[in-house]
CSV table of C-alpha atoms in Angstrom, one decimal:
chain,number,residue,atom,x,y,z
P,3,MET,CA,76.5,-43.7,43.9
P,4,ARG,CA,76.7,-39.9,44.0
P,5,THR,CA,80.0,-39.9,42.0
P,6,SER,CA,78.4,-41.9,39.2
P,7,LYS,CA,75.4,-39.4,38.9
P,8,VAL,CA,77.9,-36.5,38.6
P,9,LEU,CA,79.9,-38.4,36.1
P,10,VAL,CA,76.8,-39.3,34.0
P,11,GLY,CA,75.7,-35.6,34.2
P,12,SER,CA,79.1,-34.4,33.1
P,13,VAL,CA,79.1,-36.8,30.1
P,14,VAL,CA,75.6,-35.6,29.1
P,15,ALA,CA,76.8,-32.0,29.3
P,16,ILE,CA,79.9,-32.7,27.3
P,17,ALA,CA,77.9,-34.5,24.6
P,18,ALA,CA,75.4,-31.6,24.4
P,19,ALA,CA,78.3,-29.1,24.0
P,20,LEU,CA,79.8,-31.2,21.3
P,21,GLN,CA,76.5,-31.5,19.5
P,22,ILE,CA,76.0,-27.7,19.6
P,23,GLY,CA,79.6,-27.2,18.3
P,24,MET,CA,78.9,-29.5,15.4
P,25,VAL,CA,75.7,-27.6,14.5
P,26,ALA,CA,77.7,-24.3,14.5
P,27,THR,CA,80.4,-25.8,12.3
P,28,ALA,CA,77.9,-27.2,9.8
P,29,SER,CA,76.2,-23.8,9.3
P,30,SER,CA,79.4,-22.3,7.7
P,31,ALA,CA,82.2,-24.0,5.8
P,32,ALA,CA,85.4,-24.3,7.8
P,33,ASP,CA,87.4,-22.7,5.0
P,34,GLU,CA,85.3,-19.6,4.7
P,35,SER,CA,85.7,-16.2,6.4
P,36,ILE,CA,84.6,-12.6,6.0
P,37,SER,CA,85.7,-9.5,7.9
P,38,VAL,CA,86.2,-5.8,7.7
P,39,ALA,CA,89.7,-4.5,7.0
P,40,ALA,CA,89.1,-0.7,6.9
P,41,VAL,CA,86.4,1.9,6.7
P,42,ALA,CA,86.7,5.5,5.4
P,43,LEU,CA,84.6,8.2,3.9
P,44,ASP,CA,84.8,8.6,0.1
P,45,SER,CA,86.1,11.8,-1.5
P,46,SER,CA,82.6,13.3,-1.6
P,47,LYS,CA,82.3,12.7,2.1
P,48,LYS,CA,78.8,11.2,1.4
P,49,ASN,CA,79.4,7.5,1.4
P,50,LEU,CA,81.5,5.0,3.4
P,51,LEU,CA,84.0,2.8,1.7
P,52,VAL,CA,84.2,-0.5,3.5
P,53,ASP,CA,87.2,-2.7,2.6
P,54,VAL,CA,86.1,-6.4,3.1
P,55,VAL,CA,88.5,-9.3,3.2
P,56,PHE,CA,87.0,-12.7,2.6
P,57,THR,CA,87.7,-16.3,1.7
P,58,CYS,CA,85.1,-18.6,0.3
P,59,ALA,CA,85.4,-22.3,-0.6
P,60,GLU,CA,86.3,-23.1,-4.1
P,61,GLY,CA,83.1,-23.7,-6.1
P,62,ALA,CA,80.9,-22.0,-3.5
P,63,LYS,CA,77.9,-20.2,-4.9
P,64,HIS,CA,78.2,-16.9,-3.1
P,65,SER,CA,77.5,-14.1,-5.5
P,66,MET,CA,77.3,-10.9,-3.4
P,67,ILE,CA,78.8,-9.4,-0.2
P,68,SER,CA,76.4,-7.4,2.0
P,69,VAL,CA,77.5,-4.7,4.4
P,70,ALA,CA,75.3,-2.9,6.9
P,71,VAL,CA,76.6,0.1,9.0
P,72,LYS,CA,74.9,1.6,12.0
P,73,GLU,CA,76.6,4.7,13.4
P,74,GLU,CA,76.9,5.3,17.1
P,75,ALA,CA,75.0,8.6,17.7
P,76,LYS,CA,75.4,11.1,20.4
P,77,GLU,CA,72.6,11.1,23.0
P,78,GLY,CA,69.4,12.6,21.5
P,79,ASP,CA,70.7,12.2,17.9
P,80,THR,CA,69.3,9.7,15.4
P,81,PRO,CA,72.1,7.3,14.3
P,82,ALA,CA,72.9,7.2,10.6
P,83,GLU,CA,72.4,3.7,9.0
P,84,GLY,CA,73.1,2.4,5.5
P,85,THR,CA,73.8,-0.7,3.5
P,86,GLY,CA,75.7,-1.7,0.4
P,87,THR,CA,76.6,-4.7,-1.7
P,88,ALA,CA,79.4,-5.8,-4.0
P,89,ASP,CA,79.9,-8.7,-6.3
P,90,VAL,CA,82.0,-11.6,-5.1
P,91,ASP,CA,83.3,-12.1,-8.7
P,92,LEU,CA,85.2,-9.3,-10.3
P,93,THR,CA,83.8,-8.5,-13.8
P,94,GLU,CA,85.0,-6.5,-16.7
P,95,LYS,CA,83.6,-5.5,-20.1
P,96,ASP,CA,84.4,-7.8,-23.0
P,97,PRO,CA,85.9,-5.5,-25.6
P,98,ASP,CA,84.3,-7.4,-28.5
P,99,THR,CA,80.8,-7.9,-27.1
P,100,GLY,CA,80.5,-5.2,-24.5
P,101,GLU,CA,79.1,-7.7,-22.1
P,102,ASP,CA,80.2,-8.2,-18.5
P,103,VAL,CA,82.5,-11.2,-18.1
P,104,VAL,CA,84.1,-12.7,-15.0
P,105,ALA,CA,87.7,-11.4,-14.8
P,106,GLU,CA,88.5,-13.0,-11.4
P,107,LYS,CA,86.5,-15.7,-9.6
P,108,GLY,CA,85.8,-14.7,-6.0
P,109,CYS,CA,85.2,-18.2,-4.6
P,110,ASP,CA,88.5,-19.9,-5.5
P,111,GLY,CA,89.7,-20.7,-1.9
P,112,SER,CA,92.1,-17.7,-1.7
P,113,GLU,CA,91.8,-14.5,0.3
P,114,GLN,CA,90.1,-11.8,-1.7
P,115,ARG,CA,89.3,-8.1,-1.1
P,116,ARG,CA,86.4,-6.0,-2.3
P,117,THR,CA,85.5,-2.4,-1.5
P,118,VAL,CA,81.8,-1.9,-0.7
P,119,THR,CA,80.2,1.5,-1.0
P,120,VAL,CA,77.7,2.1,1.8
P,121,GLU,CA,75.3,5.0,1.2
P,122,PRO,CA,73.5,6.4,4.3
P,123,ASP,CA,69.7,6.0,4.4
P,124,GLU,CA,67.7,8.8,2.9
P,125,GLY,CA,68.0,12.1,4.8
P,126,MET,CA,71.0,10.8,6.9
P,127,LYS,CA,74.6,11.8,6.8
P,128,TRP,CA,77.7,10.0,8.1
P,129,SER,CA,79.6,11.8,10.9
P,130,GLN,CA,83.2,12.8,10.4
P,131,PRO,CA,84.9,11.4,12.3
P,132,GLY,CA,82.5,8.6,13.0
P,133,LYS,CA,82.2,5.4,14.9
P,134,GLY,CA,79.7,2.5,14.5
P,135,THR,CA,79.0,-1.2,14.0
P,136,VAL,CA,79.7,-2.8,10.7
P,137,THR,CA,78.2,-6.2,9.8
P,138,VAL,CA,79.5,-8.1,6.7
P,139,SER,CA,78.1,-11.3,5.2
P,140,PHE,CA,77.6,-13.2,2.0
P,141,SER,CA,74.2,-12.1,0.7
P,142,ASP,CA,73.0,-15.7,0.2
P,143,ASP,CA,74.0,-16.7,3.8
P,144,VAL,CA,73.3,-13.8,6.2
P,145,GLN,CA,73.5,-16.2,9.1
P,146,PHE,CA,77.2,-16.5,8.4
P,147,ASN,CA,78.3,-12.9,9.2
P,148,THR,CA,80.9,-10.9,11.1
P,149,GLN,CA,79.9,-7.9,13.3
P,150,HIS,CA,82.6,-5.4,14.2
P,151,SER,CA,81.6,-2.9,16.9
P,152,GLY,CA,83.4,0.4,17.6
P,153,VAL,CA,84.8,0.7,14.1
P,154,GLN,CA,86.1,4.2,13.5
P,155,TRP,CA,86.4,6.3,10.3
P,156,ILE,CA,88.0,9.7,10.0
P,157,GLY,CA,88.1,10.9,6.4
P,158,GLU,CA,88.7,9.9,2.9
P,159,VAL,CA,91.1,7.3,1.7
C-alpha cells in the first residue's frame, strides 16, 4: 500500500514538472535565442558598445533589441546604469526617395548580429575597466531575455 502512494506521488510530481516545462517552452519559440557576444567602450569612452547575437523565427514580429547594463560598483559607490536599443531589421536610405528601407530582414531564422550603444544614465560614467550585468531581450517580449553577470569591458574596440 505504501509503495503505491509513493508511486502515485512520484507520477504527480513528474506530471507537474512536465507541465511547468511546457509552459516555459511556450513562452518563447524554440528556434529563438539572444545573447551578448562582447562589450567594449566606444572611442569617446562615454558609451558601451554591446555586440548582441540573436536568432528569431522567420516571420516573427520582433522590431527592436533592448539592452540594459548595471555596473558592479565598489563599496560606497553608486553603480552606473544605462539602456540602449537597436532595430532588428537593418535599414538603409533609398537613394531615390531618401526614405529608410529594409536592407536585411532580422527575423529570417538565421543568426544575426547587432551592435547596441548603451549610454550611461545622466550624471553617470562607465568605469574603465568595468564589470557588470548585461541583460538583452527583444523589446516586444522582455520576458524572453538573457542576463549575463560578471561581463567585463576594458577599452575601445
